[in-house]
Coordinates of C-alpha atoms in Angstrom, one line a residue:
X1 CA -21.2 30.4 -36.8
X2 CA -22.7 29.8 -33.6
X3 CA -21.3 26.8 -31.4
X4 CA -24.3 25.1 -29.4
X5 CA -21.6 23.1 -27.4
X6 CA -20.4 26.5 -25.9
X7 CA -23.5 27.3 -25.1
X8 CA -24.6 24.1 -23.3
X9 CA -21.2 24.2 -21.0
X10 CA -21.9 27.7 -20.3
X11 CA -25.5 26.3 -19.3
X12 CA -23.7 23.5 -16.8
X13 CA -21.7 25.9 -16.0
X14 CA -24.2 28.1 -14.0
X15 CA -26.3 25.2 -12.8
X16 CA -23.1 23.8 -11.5
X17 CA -22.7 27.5 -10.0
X18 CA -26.1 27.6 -8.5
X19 CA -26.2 23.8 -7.2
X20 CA -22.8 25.1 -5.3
X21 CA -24.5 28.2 -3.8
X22 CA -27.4 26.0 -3.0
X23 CA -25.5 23.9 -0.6
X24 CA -23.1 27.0 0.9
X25 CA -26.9 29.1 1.9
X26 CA -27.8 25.4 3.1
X27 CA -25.0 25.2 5.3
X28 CA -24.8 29.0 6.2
X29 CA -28.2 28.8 7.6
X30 CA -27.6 25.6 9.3
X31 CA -24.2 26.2 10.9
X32 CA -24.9 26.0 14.2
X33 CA -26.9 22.5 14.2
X34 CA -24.4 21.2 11.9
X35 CA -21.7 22.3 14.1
X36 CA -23.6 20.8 17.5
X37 CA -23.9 17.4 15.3
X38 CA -20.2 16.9 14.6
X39 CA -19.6 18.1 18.0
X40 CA -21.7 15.2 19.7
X41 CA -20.2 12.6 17.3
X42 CA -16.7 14.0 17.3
X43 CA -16.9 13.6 21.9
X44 CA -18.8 10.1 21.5
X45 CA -15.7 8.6 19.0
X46 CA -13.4 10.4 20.9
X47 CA -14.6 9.5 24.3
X48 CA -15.9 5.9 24.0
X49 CA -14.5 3.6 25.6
X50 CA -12.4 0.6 23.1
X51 CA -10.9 -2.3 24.2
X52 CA -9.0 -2.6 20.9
X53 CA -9.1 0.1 18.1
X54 CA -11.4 -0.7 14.9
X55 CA -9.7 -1.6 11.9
X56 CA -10.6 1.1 9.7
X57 CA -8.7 2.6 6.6
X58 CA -6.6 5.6 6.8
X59 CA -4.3 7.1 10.0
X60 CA -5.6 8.1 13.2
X61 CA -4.2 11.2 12.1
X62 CA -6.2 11.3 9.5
X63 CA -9.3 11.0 10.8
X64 CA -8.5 13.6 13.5
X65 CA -7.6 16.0 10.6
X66 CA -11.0 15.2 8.7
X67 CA -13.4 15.6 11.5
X68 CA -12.3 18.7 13.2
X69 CA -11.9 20.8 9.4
X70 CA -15.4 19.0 9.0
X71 CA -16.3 20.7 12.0
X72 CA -14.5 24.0 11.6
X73 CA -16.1 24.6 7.7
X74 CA -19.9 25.4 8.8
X75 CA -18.9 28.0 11.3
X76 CA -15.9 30.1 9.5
X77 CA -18.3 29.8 6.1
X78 CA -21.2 31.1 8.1
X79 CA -18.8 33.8 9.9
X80 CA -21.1 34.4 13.2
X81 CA -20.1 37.0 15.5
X82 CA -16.7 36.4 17.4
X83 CA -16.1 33.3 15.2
X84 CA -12.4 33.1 15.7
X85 CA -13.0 32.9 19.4
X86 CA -15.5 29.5 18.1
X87 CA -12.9 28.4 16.4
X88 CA -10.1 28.7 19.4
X89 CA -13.2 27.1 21.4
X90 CA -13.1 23.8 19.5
X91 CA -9.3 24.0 19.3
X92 CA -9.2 24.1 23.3
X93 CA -12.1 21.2 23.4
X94 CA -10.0 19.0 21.5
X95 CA -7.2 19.3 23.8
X96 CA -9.5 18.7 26.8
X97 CA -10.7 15.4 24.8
X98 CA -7.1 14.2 25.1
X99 CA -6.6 14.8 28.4
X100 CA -9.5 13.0 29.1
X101 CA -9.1 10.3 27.3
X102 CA -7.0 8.1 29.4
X103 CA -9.4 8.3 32.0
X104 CA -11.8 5.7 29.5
X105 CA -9.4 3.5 28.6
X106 CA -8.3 5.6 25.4
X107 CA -4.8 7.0 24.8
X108 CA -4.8 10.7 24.7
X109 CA -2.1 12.3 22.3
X110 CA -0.7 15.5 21.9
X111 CA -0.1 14.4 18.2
X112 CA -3.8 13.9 17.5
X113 CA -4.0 17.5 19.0
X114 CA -1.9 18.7 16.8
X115 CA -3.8 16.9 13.3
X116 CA -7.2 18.3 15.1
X117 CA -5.5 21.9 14.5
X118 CA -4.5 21.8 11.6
X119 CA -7.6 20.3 10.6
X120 CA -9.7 23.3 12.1
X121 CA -7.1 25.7 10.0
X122 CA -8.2 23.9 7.1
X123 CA -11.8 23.9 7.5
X124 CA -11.3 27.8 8.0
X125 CA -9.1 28.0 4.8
X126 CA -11.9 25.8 2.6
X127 CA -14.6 28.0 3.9
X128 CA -12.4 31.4 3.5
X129 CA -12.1 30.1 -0.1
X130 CA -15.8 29.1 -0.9
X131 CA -16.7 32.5 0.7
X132 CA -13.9 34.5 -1.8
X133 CA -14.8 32.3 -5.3
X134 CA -18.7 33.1 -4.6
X135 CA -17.8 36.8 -3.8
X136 CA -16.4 36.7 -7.1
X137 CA -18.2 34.4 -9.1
X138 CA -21.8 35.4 -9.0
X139 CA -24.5 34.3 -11.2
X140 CA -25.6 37.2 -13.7

């Protein structure tokens, strides 16, 4: 006896597959302009100058560690030439945004360095991932 419920998860099962691999090809194709976008917004936050900080939820930290995976991910899931080196690029970037940073009446930290690392690491690690399950998971 035949189950249609099987059937219609196997179904949303490969829409779900081709809705993800949609959005990858979307931001494969657009990883440089994606890249230059969190970039700009990523220098103007950074590099704006506050009298007070915003009351906002989460940790500094936090939002450190969000923005620079969010702008690692396009760039190790699209894999251009010398990537790493783009990578290392954005990791030395952020460290010349803290120095800097005092210099507008913002506190530069070599903690938020260190949450804007580990952040690029996990932007590379999602992507490396996405890139691996895909490999693996084609649609038939």
């Amino acid at each position: 006896m035949r189950h249609p419920h099987r059937q219609l998860n196997r179904v949303q099962a490969l829409q779900t597959q081709s809705h993800s691999k949609t959005v990858t090809r979307f931001i494969q194709r657009r990883w440089l302009h994606l890249s230059a976008i969190l970039l700009a917004c990523i220098t103007a936050l950074s590099l704006h100058p506050l009298n007070t900080l915003p009351e906002v939820p989460g940790s500094d930290k936090t939002h450190h560690f969000v923005a620079y995976a969010a702008l690692a991910f396009p760039t190790a899931l699209r894999k251009p030439r010398r990537w790493p080196l783009i990578i290392f690029g954005f990791a030395l970037y952020s460290g010349l945004i803290e120095l800097i940073q005092p210099h507008v009446n913002r506190y530069g930290e070599w903690e938020d360095f260190l949450a804007n690392a580990c952040g690029l690491l996990l932007g590379v690690g999602l992507a490396f991932c996405i890139n691996r399950l895909e490999r693996h998971h084609s649609i038939p």
